[in-house]
Amino acid sequence: MRIFDILRILVAEQMVNGEHLANVLKVSSRTIRTDVKELGALLSQHGATIKPLKGTGYKLEIQDEQEFHHLLKQLKDYEHNVPYPLANSSEARNRFLMKKLLLTNAYIKLDDLADILYVSRSTLQNDLKELRKVLATYGLSLENRPYHGIRVKGNEAKLRYCISDYIFSRTDEIGEQQMSHPPLISNEEMDFIREVILDRIEFNDIQLSDIALNNLVIHIAIACKRIREERYVSYYPQEMKKIEAQKEFMVATEIVSALEQKMKHSFPLVEVAYIAVHLLGVRTVVSAHLDEVEIKKIIDKDIYELTIEILDQIDQQLKMNIHNDKELLIAFCLHLKPVINRYQYGMNLRNPMLDEIKANYPLAFEAGIIAAEVIKQRLHIHIEENEIGYLAIHIGVAMERKKMEDAPKRCIIVCASGLGSAKLLYYKLQSVFGSRLDIVGTTEFYKLKQMSLDTLDFVISTIPISEPLSVPMIHVNTFLGGSDITKIEQAISEARLPAVQYVRKKLVFLQQKFDNKLQVLEFIAQKIHEVDLVKGPLLESVIEREAVSPTSFGNFVAIPHPMEPFADSTFWAICTLQKAIDWDGKPVQFICMLCIQRTKSEDLQSMYHILLEILNNEKLVQQLIRCKTYMEFVEVLHKNS
């Protein structure tokens, strides 16, 4: 819950600015004021207060150390146990209800749940409505039996997938550290499961990523708990026969044999098959260092042809020029095999990097969505956004590789403080950018006017140059700080034009009032049609794209766009809001509807770099949100791009 995040920050910093809290927690200042008031009421009962300081922020003052530390202990217990007295939001209650119902096989009476949560029966009923919606996405339901209560009902395998998503956080730590988890099984047993898996996959030469290993440990732990409760998965005889024929079934048998000796309970054959299915869904088929001819020998022809079609479609729609990337072709072929296995057996795969992928590689994620659409059309498989995120990683790698393969950018250094400083900057640039940057020399400013800059891509100068040059000038500090490196990186990565090139005066709408996402999308789409810049069902396509994966990336920004290009030219339609609205779980106040030209082959990476710069700049986003006129908006955008 957000109020506890605020409390943690106050405990760590003692005094904190309200605007800082809003930026850290990605909400509005008004929401922070409401949360602080709510937190203050809670703290007043536990030996502490929040003192507002005019012009400074908020300060935590503790009057009773013992009472306050008791509250902190309750907060810690709350993470995995009973929510009283802290579950004062529907979000927290639903989290608790989900855990309670998923881990309990017996019926639970509504009155008992209401008493545990300290809420009315009507409030509980409203919470359960939301819970039913979540369960339905897993093919599960709430069974209501008169005089007995409620319990979760549905396919055992799907119930386990739901447990893995809601009992184990998506962001559980990966690597050698022990995963944080509620007591499904003991820590000792959890460690033993991991050891057995590592031993058997090494023996059988099976490659797993850290994420895949974590997923496998989690699902075997869940299986152990459910088997002890005599709850088993089931497969049709034809399915069992197919699974038993796989190498992974033999490995699963070895894993189970070791587990049975330690855990003192047996695994039925269907549970061995369940582990085999998870191995099928997460293992890396072979090394990605094979060439295309070797790949064709071990990859199904259908998967190879599907991958070729995917890369062609990505190039056709996004002009990324990656269809000839052999490493990407091989990586995609190898990745799609377990993707299809996961679909065939209804498996889920958590992606702890999803939000970061969407925020930092938006173009690669869009390419992943195109890949998902091709797979859907060819195989009638619906690829959800966790899987799309993994596809995007491979495309992101190809994008980074393409940067390295491109011809180096040529530049000259202008330094006013002498040869020593110029050489310092020269070697610093060499160490950071290596072969990607060809520095043709260093010079003083007064000599620059005598030089031809025709063969250069840009000038790097430690002094501001107001006179116009025939190539871009990048002003940096002699000691090359982080922001300087970012500016040069952008210049190397793209032939950069200012962000305002994509802005149209008739399509900038500031300080608007809307209550929800659909209203905003309808408004912007209508305005775009009014200026006759698109040909096609823009709104319907934008809504279809949102259904695949929401385009709210955090920092109050959303970048909605259609599934395919409809526009006569590439442009942005901007809408800022007086108050943030909910956009699929994230607050949004700055909306940039992105429209791509239908036919022109242009470098979309340049534009996405500019969007990414805005997306990640909290201060700039807030400045743009506060703008009241078009001229003010353009001025802020121009200064920061």
XYZ file of C-alpha atoms in Angstrom:
641
model
C 0.000 0.000 0.000
C 1.098 3.508 -0.823
C 0.749 4.945 2.705
C 3.253 2.373 3.935
C 5.656 3.369 1.164
C 5.340 6.949 2.453
C 5.993 5.731 6.000
C 9.125 3.856 4.897
C 10.446 6.987 3.185
C 9.717 9.114 6.271
C 11.437 6.584 8.541
C 14.505 6.625 6.273
C 14.688 10.386 5.686
C 12.843 11.889 8.704
C 11.792 14.890 6.598
C 10.679 14.792 2.969
C 9.204 17.122 0.348
C 5.666 16.407 -0.914
C 6.650 16.839 -4.550
C 9.484 14.336 -4.051
C 6.986 11.809 -2.663
C 4.689 12.392 -5.645
C 7.534 11.782 -8.101
C 8.833 8.680 -6.312
C 5.375 7.097 -5.969
C 4.155 8.251 -9.402
C 1.008 9.984 -8.126
C -0.223 13.564 -7.961
C 0.617 15.981 -5.117
C -3.054 16.007 -4.189
C -3.037 12.222 -3.769
C 0.042 12.527 -1.555
C -1.760 15.054 0.673
C -4.702 12.651 1.020
C -2.398 9.711 1.780
C -0.395 11.707 4.348
C -3.629 12.663 6.109
C -4.682 8.991 6.193
C -1.241 7.909 7.417
C -1.266 10.640 10.074
C -4.551 9.314 11.477
C -3.042 5.836 11.748
C 0.211 7.057 13.329
C -1.657 9.114 15.939
C -2.850 5.814 17.431
C 0.674 4.398 17.467
C 2.896 6.966 19.137
C 3.851 9.174 16.185
C 2.675 12.145 14.116
C 3.433 13.718 10.757
C 4.190 17.414 11.108
C 3.638 19.530 7.959
C 6.384 22.126 7.496
C 5.427 25.110 5.371
C 7.529 25.262 2.222
C 9.603 22.258 3.301
C 7.393 19.163 3.350
C 6.599 16.611 6.037
C 8.484 15.542 9.148
C 8.007 12.331 11.127
C 7.913 12.911 14.894
C 7.894 9.914 17.247
C 6.468 10.407 20.750
C 6.325 6.772 21.887
C 9.163 4.610 20.519
C 7.654 1.364 21.824
C 4.232 1.985 20.277
C 5.754 3.099 16.994
C 8.039 0.068 16.714
C 5.050 -2.139 17.459
C 3.345 -0.576 14.425
C 6.410 -1.224 12.264
C 6.358 -4.861 13.358
C 2.687 -5.077 12.388
C 3.569 -3.588 9.030
C 6.241 -6.249 8.499
C 3.826 -9.015 9.507
C 1.239 -7.550 7.172
C 3.329 -8.325 4.101
C 2.519 -12.040 4.331
C -0.010 -12.438 7.133
C -3.128 -10.858 8.660
C -3.892 -7.361 7.421
C -5.448 -5.850 10.571
C -5.240 -2.992 11.332
C -3.531 -1.881 8.166
C -5.700 -3.163 5.320
C -7.688 0.028 4.864
C -7.842 -0.041 1.060
C -9.602 -2.361 -1.384
C -6.234 -3.123 -3.025
C -4.756 -4.433 0.240
C -7.916 -6.350 1.130
C -8.020 -8.036 -2.266
C -4.379 -9.032 -1.922
C -5.156 -10.629 1.431
C -8.369 -12.283 0.182
C -6.551 -13.764 -2.799
C -3.886 -15.313 -0.559
C -6.438 -16.562 1.943
C -8.703 -18.195 -0.630
C -5.943 -19.666 -2.792
C -4.198 -21.305 0.151
C -7.358 -22.641 1.801
C -9.199 -25.647 0.393
C -12.150 -25.440 2.791
C -15.088 -23.056 2.479
C -14.730 -19.732 4.317
C -17.787 -17.856 5.558
C -18.222 -14.244 4.452
C -18.885 -13.102 8.006
C -15.573 -14.608 9.119
C -13.713 -12.807 6.337
C -15.464 -9.528 7.154
C -14.475 -9.907 10.810
C -10.838 -10.616 9.922
C -10.699 -7.554 7.671
C -12.729 -5.300 9.989
C -15.068 -4.277 7.161
C -18.810 -4.520 6.581
C -20.324 -7.400 4.636
C -21.331 -5.013 1.814
C -17.723 -3.750 1.514
C -16.525 -7.349 1.368
C -19.059 -8.147 -1.379
C -17.695 -5.258 -3.461
C -14.149 -6.545 -2.946
C -15.205 -10.026 -4.041
C -16.634 -8.630 -7.296
C -13.152 -7.438 -8.228
C -11.657 -10.728 -7.061
C -13.988 -12.687 -9.346
C -12.779 -10.650 -12.334
C -9.147 -11.492 -11.560
C -9.895 -15.186 -11.032
C -11.807 -15.306 -14.324
C -8.629 -14.361 -16.211
C -7.174 -17.679 -14.966
C -10.317 -19.660 -15.788
C -11.186 -19.857 -12.071
C -14.311 -18.857 -10.170
C -15.633 -18.385 -6.634
C -17.960 -21.169 -5.576
C -20.629 -20.026 -3.100
C -22.258 -22.743 -0.979
C -25.137 -21.739 1.327
C -24.314 -21.993 5.057
C -20.715 -22.963 4.242
C -19.137 -19.964 2.524
C -16.922 -19.495 -0.527
C -13.860 -21.107 -2.048
C -11.899 -20.964 -5.298
C -13.000 -23.485 -7.897
C -11.371 -24.531 -11.163
C -8.734 -26.565 -12.946
C -5.873 -27.503 -10.596
C -3.089 -26.459 -12.981
C -4.711 -23.055 -13.526
C -5.160 -22.625 -9.787
C -1.436 -23.270 -9.317
C -0.590 -20.660 -11.955
C -2.746 -18.183 -10.064
C -0.937 -19.063 -6.825
C 2.437 -18.499 -8.498
C 1.367 -15.020 -9.641
C -0.341 -13.825 -6.472
C 1.508 -15.570 -3.668
C 4.911 -14.969 -5.187
C 5.570 -11.396 -6.278
C 6.530 -10.829 -9.920
C 9.573 -8.949 -8.683
C 10.922 -11.711 -6.402
C 14.686 -11.445 -6.368
C 16.569 -13.524 -8.896
C 19.910 -15.170 -8.362
C 21.601 -16.708 -5.375
C 19.462 -14.909 -2.783
C 16.586 -16.827 -1.251
C 13.251 -15.824 -2.733
C 10.818 -14.085 -0.413
C 7.751 -16.292 -0.011
C 4.989 -17.231 2.414
C 5.298 -20.589 4.165
C 4.026 -22.914 1.419
C 6.834 -25.267 2.403
C 9.816 -24.835 4.704
C 12.885 -22.818 3.736
C 14.950 -25.987 4.000
C 12.714 -27.776 1.495
C 12.750 -24.763 -0.822
C 16.553 -24.771 -0.836
C 16.598 -28.519 -1.445
C 14.291 -28.187 -4.473
C 16.643 -25.617 -5.959
C 19.696 -27.844 -5.333
C 18.033 -30.865 -6.952
C 16.994 -28.884 -10.034
C 20.476 -27.406 -10.462
C 22.065 -30.839 -10.122
C 19.752 -32.535 -12.638
C 19.768 -29.814 -15.306
C 23.565 -29.681 -15.177
C 23.779 -33.474 -15.475
C 21.381 -33.469 -18.453
C 22.944 -30.404 -20.115
C 19.768 -28.309 -19.947
C 20.155 -24.533 -20.049
C 17.853 -22.409 -17.847
C 17.883 -18.673 -17.233
C 17.744 -17.448 -13.619
C 14.126 -16.410 -14.161
C 13.247 -19.821 -15.593
C 14.967 -21.520 -12.644
C 12.984 -19.405 -10.190
C 9.736 -20.239 -11.978
C 10.523 -23.944 -11.824
C 11.405 -23.819 -8.104
C 8.167 -21.938 -7.373
C 5.956 -24.364 -9.305
C 7.540 -27.454 -7.741
C 7.117 -25.882 -4.277
C 3.443 -25.234 -5.035
C 3.097 -28.799 -6.344
C 4.572 -30.189 -3.095
C 2.058 -28.261 -0.991
C -0.903 -29.295 -3.155
C 0.178 -32.964 -3.283
C 0.312 -33.029 0.535
C -3.263 -31.744 0.484
C -4.142 -34.506 -2.031
C -4.854 -32.004 -4.795
C -3.487 -33.252 -8.115
C -3.285 -32.016 -11.691
C -4.791 -34.107 -14.480
C -3.963 -34.763 -18.130
C -5.826 -36.680 -20.821
C -4.245 -40.077 -21.685
C -3.204 -38.747 -25.119
C -1.499 -35.749 -23.461
C 0.294 -38.012 -20.970
C 1.589 -40.206 -23.772
C 2.974 -37.173 -25.602
C 4.653 -35.764 -22.453
C 6.181 -39.123 -21.476
C 7.891 -39.291 -24.885
C 9.862 -36.098 -24.202
C 13.401 -35.981 -22.777
C 12.099 -33.569 -20.134
C 9.920 -36.327 -18.656
C 13.039 -38.374 -17.907
C 14.667 -35.352 -16.228
C 11.465 -34.689 -14.245
C 11.529 -38.325 -13.089
C 15.092 -37.840 -11.793
C 14.069 -34.648 -9.955
C 11.056 -36.370 -8.386
C 13.130 -39.376 -7.307
C 15.448 -37.096 -5.303
C 12.558 -35.068 -3.852
C 10.618 -38.148 -2.707
C 13.558 -39.372 -0.609
C 13.857 -36.051 1.222
C 10.219 -34.988 1.511
C 8.726 -38.317 2.530
C 5.790 -38.184 0.131
C 5.274 -39.645 -3.325
C 4.588 -37.858 -6.594
C 1.913 -39.473 -8.812
C 2.826 -39.905 -12.473
C 0.682 -36.913 -13.484
C 2.751 -34.698 -11.153
C 5.954 -35.922 -12.800
C 4.350 -34.906 -16.098
C 3.501 -31.507 -14.584
C 7.188 -30.873 -13.803
C 8.141 -32.101 -17.296
C 5.704 -29.603 -18.817
C 7.396 -26.786 -16.914
C 10.796 -27.939 -18.139
C 9.433 -27.950 -21.690
C 8.223 -24.405 -21.196
C 11.388 -22.863 -19.783
C 14.456 -24.663 -21.127
C 16.690 -23.156 -23.787
C 16.690 -25.619 -26.667
C 20.299 -25.224 -27.813
C 23.092 -22.702 -27.866
C 22.382 -19.556 -29.880
C 25.878 -19.806 -31.420
C 24.752 -22.232 -34.127
C 24.563 -20.986 -37.701
C 21.403 -20.814 -39.810
C 22.019 -24.151 -41.561
C 22.416 -25.989 -38.232
C 19.338 -24.242 -36.832
C 17.241 -25.513 -39.755
C 18.263 -29.076 -38.825
C 16.976 -28.883 -35.239
C 14.142 -26.336 -35.466
C 10.788 -27.226 -36.976
C 10.361 -25.848 -40.468
C 7.128 -24.154 -39.376
C 8.894 -22.248 -36.575
C 11.678 -21.162 -38.924
C 9.183 -19.855 -41.496
C 7.127 -18.188 -38.751
C 10.234 -16.357 -37.509
C 11.065 -15.152 -41.037
C 7.515 -13.814 -41.386
C 7.714 -12.081 -37.982
C 10.965 -10.289 -38.820
C 9.638 -9.260 -42.239
C 6.480 -7.813 -40.667
C 8.493 -5.905 -38.047
C 10.659 -4.385 -40.770
C 7.685 -3.593 -42.950
C 5.814 -1.754 -40.179
C 8.617 -0.226 -38.091
C 11.427 0.132 -40.662
C 13.985 -1.336 -38.228
C 16.065 -3.147 -40.858
C 16.560 -6.263 -38.742
C 15.276 -9.013 -41.065
C 18.851 -9.876 -42.138
C 20.137 -10.173 -38.554
C 21.122 -13.865 -38.360
C 21.702 -13.787 -34.589
C 18.185 -12.443 -34.075
C 16.759 -15.067 -36.432
C 18.421 -17.864 -34.466
C 17.489 -16.410 -31.051
C 13.847 -16.018 -32.110
C 13.648 -19.557 -33.493
C 15.022 -20.961 -30.235
C 12.724 -18.792 -28.122
C 9.501 -19.638 -29.967
C 9.753 -23.389 -29.306
C 9.179 -23.117 -25.511
C 6.636 -20.305 -26.102
C 4.498 -22.714 -28.112
C 5.006 -25.444 -25.486
C 3.802 -23.040 -22.784
C 0.680 -22.263 -24.772
C -0.098 -25.920 -25.466
C -0.093 -26.714 -21.746
C -1.701 -23.468 -20.536
C 1.403 -22.330 -18.640
C 2.087 -18.829 -17.382
C 5.546 -17.269 -17.266
C 6.167 -14.256 -15.054
C 8.360 -11.486 -16.385
C 9.961 -9.426 -13.594
C 11.470 -7.071 -16.193
C 8.215 -6.208 -17.986
C 7.784 -2.633 -16.750
C 11.446 -1.818 -17.408
C 11.276 -3.282 -20.922
C 8.181 -1.236 -21.775
C 9.706 1.957 -20.375
C 13.258 1.621 -21.736
C 12.705 -0.213 -25.025
C 9.304 1.010 -26.296
C 10.164 0.407 -29.957
C 11.357 -3.139 -29.229
C 8.139 -3.748 -27.272
C 6.079 -2.533 -30.249
C 8.022 -4.974 -32.408
C 7.158 -7.687 -29.864
C 3.475 -6.849 -30.271
C 3.783 -7.199 -34.047
C 5.418 -10.605 -33.467
C 2.522 -11.596 -31.194
C 0.004 -10.592 -33.880
C 1.768 -12.718 -36.504
C 1.799 -15.702 -34.110
C -1.897 -15.156 -33.398
C -2.762 -15.126 -37.102
C -0.623 -18.150 -37.964
C -1.108 -20.405 -34.926
C -4.226 -18.959 -33.243
C -2.196 -18.487 -30.077
C -2.835 -15.449 -27.880
C 0.517 -14.134 -26.609
C 0.091 -12.072 -23.427
C 2.314 -9.165 -22.425
C 4.746 -11.124 -20.212
C 5.675 -13.213 -23.263
C 5.754 -10.104 -25.472
C 8.289 -8.637 -23.046
C 10.613 -11.604 -23.577
C 10.255 -11.321 -27.368
C 11.099 -7.606 -27.045
C 14.364 -8.438 -25.247
C 15.655 -10.299 -28.323
C 14.697 -7.362 -30.542
C 16.313 -4.920 -28.108
C 19.541 -6.931 -28.304
C 19.403 -6.697 -32.112
C 18.897 -2.927 -31.870
C 21.938 -2.546 -29.608
C 23.975 -4.801 -31.904
C 22.973 -2.676 -34.901
C 24.242 0.428 -33.094
C 27.635 -1.224 -32.678
C 27.764 -2.258 -36.356
C 26.876 1.169 -37.755
C 29.673 3.363 -39.103
C 31.186 5.545 -36.357
C 30.076 9.165 -36.045
C 32.783 11.729 -36.829
C 33.352 14.733 -34.583
C 35.898 17.338 -33.521
C 36.552 18.631 -29.986
C 36.554 22.382 -29.300
C 38.255 23.239 -26.001
C 39.202 26.724 -24.779
C 41.294 25.699 -21.783
C 44.311 24.231 -23.530
C 45.758 21.013 -24.900
C 45.748 19.187 -21.552
C 41.999 19.608 -21.055
C 41.328 18.727 -24.680
C 43.328 15.481 -24.352
C 41.530 14.634 -21.094
C 38.184 14.962 -22.862
C 39.507 13.079 -25.912
C 40.541 10.007 -23.907
C 37.390 10.109 -21.800
C 35.271 10.057 -24.969
C 37.360 7.201 -26.351
C 36.913 5.137 -23.187
C 33.131 5.664 -23.128
C 32.231 5.361 -26.825
C 35.158 3.408 -28.283
C 34.868 2.593 -31.991
C 31.408 4.169 -32.224
C 32.966 7.659 -32.208
C 35.702 8.821 -34.594
C 37.342 11.945 -33.086
C 39.225 13.592 -35.946
C 41.078 16.034 -33.684
C 40.913 18.916 -31.202
C 40.926 22.652 -31.859
C 40.414 26.092 -30.328
C 37.213 27.978 -31.022
C 38.860 30.709 -33.077
C 40.279 28.093 -35.489
C 36.925 26.368 -35.936
C 35.712 29.092 -38.323
C 38.559 28.283 -40.713
C 37.680 24.588 -40.922
C 35.339 22.700 -43.223
C 32.829 20.675 -41.208
C 31.367 18.853 -44.224
C 32.762 15.440 -43.230
C 31.697 15.741 -39.565
C 28.463 14.643 -37.921
C 28.722 17.075 -34.990
C 31.038 19.257 -32.890
C 31.714 18.604 -29.187
C 32.586 21.830 -27.365
C 33.434 22.681 -23.752
C 32.289 26.275 -24.377
C 28.863 27.432 -25.600
C 28.882 28.410 -29.287
C 26.150 30.870 -30.216
C 27.143 31.262 -33.863
C 25.371 28.867 -36.247
C 27.404 25.910 -37.521
C 26.740 23.647 -40.489
C 26.524 20.623 -38.127
C 25.016 20.197 -34.630
C 27.043 21.393 -31.624
C 27.028 19.487 -28.321
C 28.026 21.552 -25.292
C 29.678 19.405 -22.580
C 31.703 19.745 -19.400
C 35.445 19.091 -19.702
C 35.070 16.251 -17.183
C 32.115 14.725 -19.085
C 29.236 14.194 -16.659
C 26.330 11.774 -16.994
C 24.063 14.224 -18.843
C 26.904 14.984 -21.282
C 27.281 11.290 -22.085
C 23.523 11.043 -22.654
C 23.586 13.942 -25.141
C 26.464 12.424 -27.092
C 24.838 8.972 -27.012
C 21.734 10.461 -28.579
C 23.802 12.171 -31.257
C 25.581 8.905 -32.065
C 22.372 6.889 -32.102
C 20.359 9.214 -34.297
C 20.457 12.122 -36.675
C 18.580 14.045 -34.066
C 15.923 16.646 -34.753
C 14.027 18.466 -31.997
C 10.884 16.934 -30.488
C 8.775 19.872 -31.695
C 9.057 18.561 -35.272
C 6.375 15.997 -34.378
C 4.006 18.492 -32.715
C 1.045 20.097 -34.536
C -0.546 23.243 -33.070
C -4.061 21.994 -33.879
C -3.332 18.769 -32.003
C -2.089 20.121 -28.665
C -4.796 20.191 -25.978
C -3.707 21.446 -22.561
C -5.309 21.326 -19.101
C -8.256 19.182 -20.220
C -10.814 17.521 -17.931
C -11.614 13.843 -18.435
C -12.642 11.088 -16.042
C -11.227 8.011 -17.741
C -8.952 6.625 -20.419
C -11.683 5.968 -23.013
C -12.876 9.584 -22.913
C -9.329 10.801 -23.605
C -8.815 8.368 -26.494
C -12.155 9.278 -28.078
C -11.397 13.001 -27.780
C -7.906 12.824 -29.315
C -8.957 10.436 -32.111
C -11.850 12.733 -33.044
C -9.562 15.783 -33.159
C -7.076 13.938 -35.391
C -9.861 12.965 -37.808
C -11.077 16.580 -37.867
C -7.740 17.770 -39.299
C -7.822 14.896 -41.815
C -4.357 13.473 -41.039
C -5.316 9.789 -40.848
C -7.079 7.336 -43.130
C -8.614 4.413 -41.280
C -10.309 3.313 -38.034
C -7.890 5.097 -35.684
C -9.855 4.842 -32.415
C -10.730 1.163 -32.879
C -7.097 0.314 -33.626
C -5.826 2.300 -30.614
C -8.278 0.488 -28.316
C -7.188 -2.851 -29.808
C -3.549 -1.958 -29.069
C -4.400 -0.996 -25.469
C -6.060 -4.390 -24.982
C -2.782 -6.134 -25.861
C -0.738 -4.127 -23.326
C -1.548 -0.747 -21.731
C 0.627 2.117 -22.958
C 0.941 3.830 -19.574
C 4.660 3.676 -18.773
C 4.800 5.461 -15.406
C 5.867 9.042 -14.687
C 2.265 10.141 -15.477
C 2.817 9.438 -19.210
C 0.822 7.317 -21.674
C 1.684 6.889 -25.363
C -1.382 5.332 -27.037
C -1.133 4.446 -30.737
C -2.847 2.248 -33.327
C -1.869 -1.324 -34.141
C -0.833 -0.280 -37.650
C 0.117 2.990 -39.402
C -2.797 5.131 -40.636
C -1.265 8.605 -40.933
C -0.199 10.720 -43.909
C 2.830 11.876 -41.865
C 4.397 10.967 -38.523
C 3.126 13.227 -35.717
C 2.118 13.405 -32.058
C -1.252 14.525 -30.695
C -0.762 15.859 -27.159
C -3.298 16.078 -24.341
C -2.522 17.112 -20.753
C -5.029 16.829 -17.914
C -5.820 19.022 -14.932
C -6.092 15.883 -12.793
C -4.489 12.489 -13.303
C -6.728 9.609 -14.371
C -6.295 5.871 -13.853
C -4.785 4.180 -16.912
C -4.853 0.469 -16.187
C -3.390 0.852 -12.713
C -1.070 3.810 -13.347
C -1.866 7.530 -12.899
C -1.656 9.422 -16.194
C -1.737 13.162 -16.838
C 0.323 13.505 -20.054
C -0.990 11.684 -23.133
C 0.871 11.581 -26.435
C -1.056 9.774 -29.179
C 1.570 8.582 -31.622
C 0.664 8.333 -35.315
C 3.123 6.821 -37.808
C 3.239 7.561 -41.544
C 1.907 4.696 -43.646
C 4.498 4.378 -46.380
C 7.631 6.442 -45.788
C 10.721 4.536 -44.707
C 12.025 6.560 -41.778
C 14.177 5.906 -38.732
C 11.594 5.445 -35.993
C 14.325 4.762 -33.443
C 15.175 8.471 -33.492
C 11.633 9.411 -32.601
C 11.387 6.741 -29.907
C 14.630 8.036 -28.371
C 13.024 11.470 -28.080
C 9.876 9.986 -26.549
C 11.984 7.959 -24.129
C 13.852 11.079 -23.069
C 10.538 12.780 -22.220
C 9.165 9.656 -20.564
C 12.110 9.341 -18.183
C 12.435 13.045 -17.326
C 10.159 13.596 -14.314
C 10.875 17.325 -14.133
C 10.157 17.862 -17.842
C 6.887 15.924 -17.701
C 5.684 18.026 -14.772
C 6.686 21.235 -16.601
C 4.733 20.164 -19.691
C 1.694 19.209 -17.608
C 1.669 22.678 -16.027
C 1.791 24.523 -19.390
C -1.349 26.515 -20.186
C -0.649 27.742 -23.748
C 0.715 26.202 -26.930
C 3.612 28.678 -27.066
C 4.597 27.865 -23.479
C 4.401 24.119 -24.226
C 6.562 24.363 -27.355
C 9.112 26.551 -25.580
C 9.523 24.029 -22.733
C 9.746 21.143 -25.209
C 12.278 22.952 -27.386
C 14.542 23.852 -24.450
C 14.653 20.252 -23.280
C 15.117 18.414 -26.584
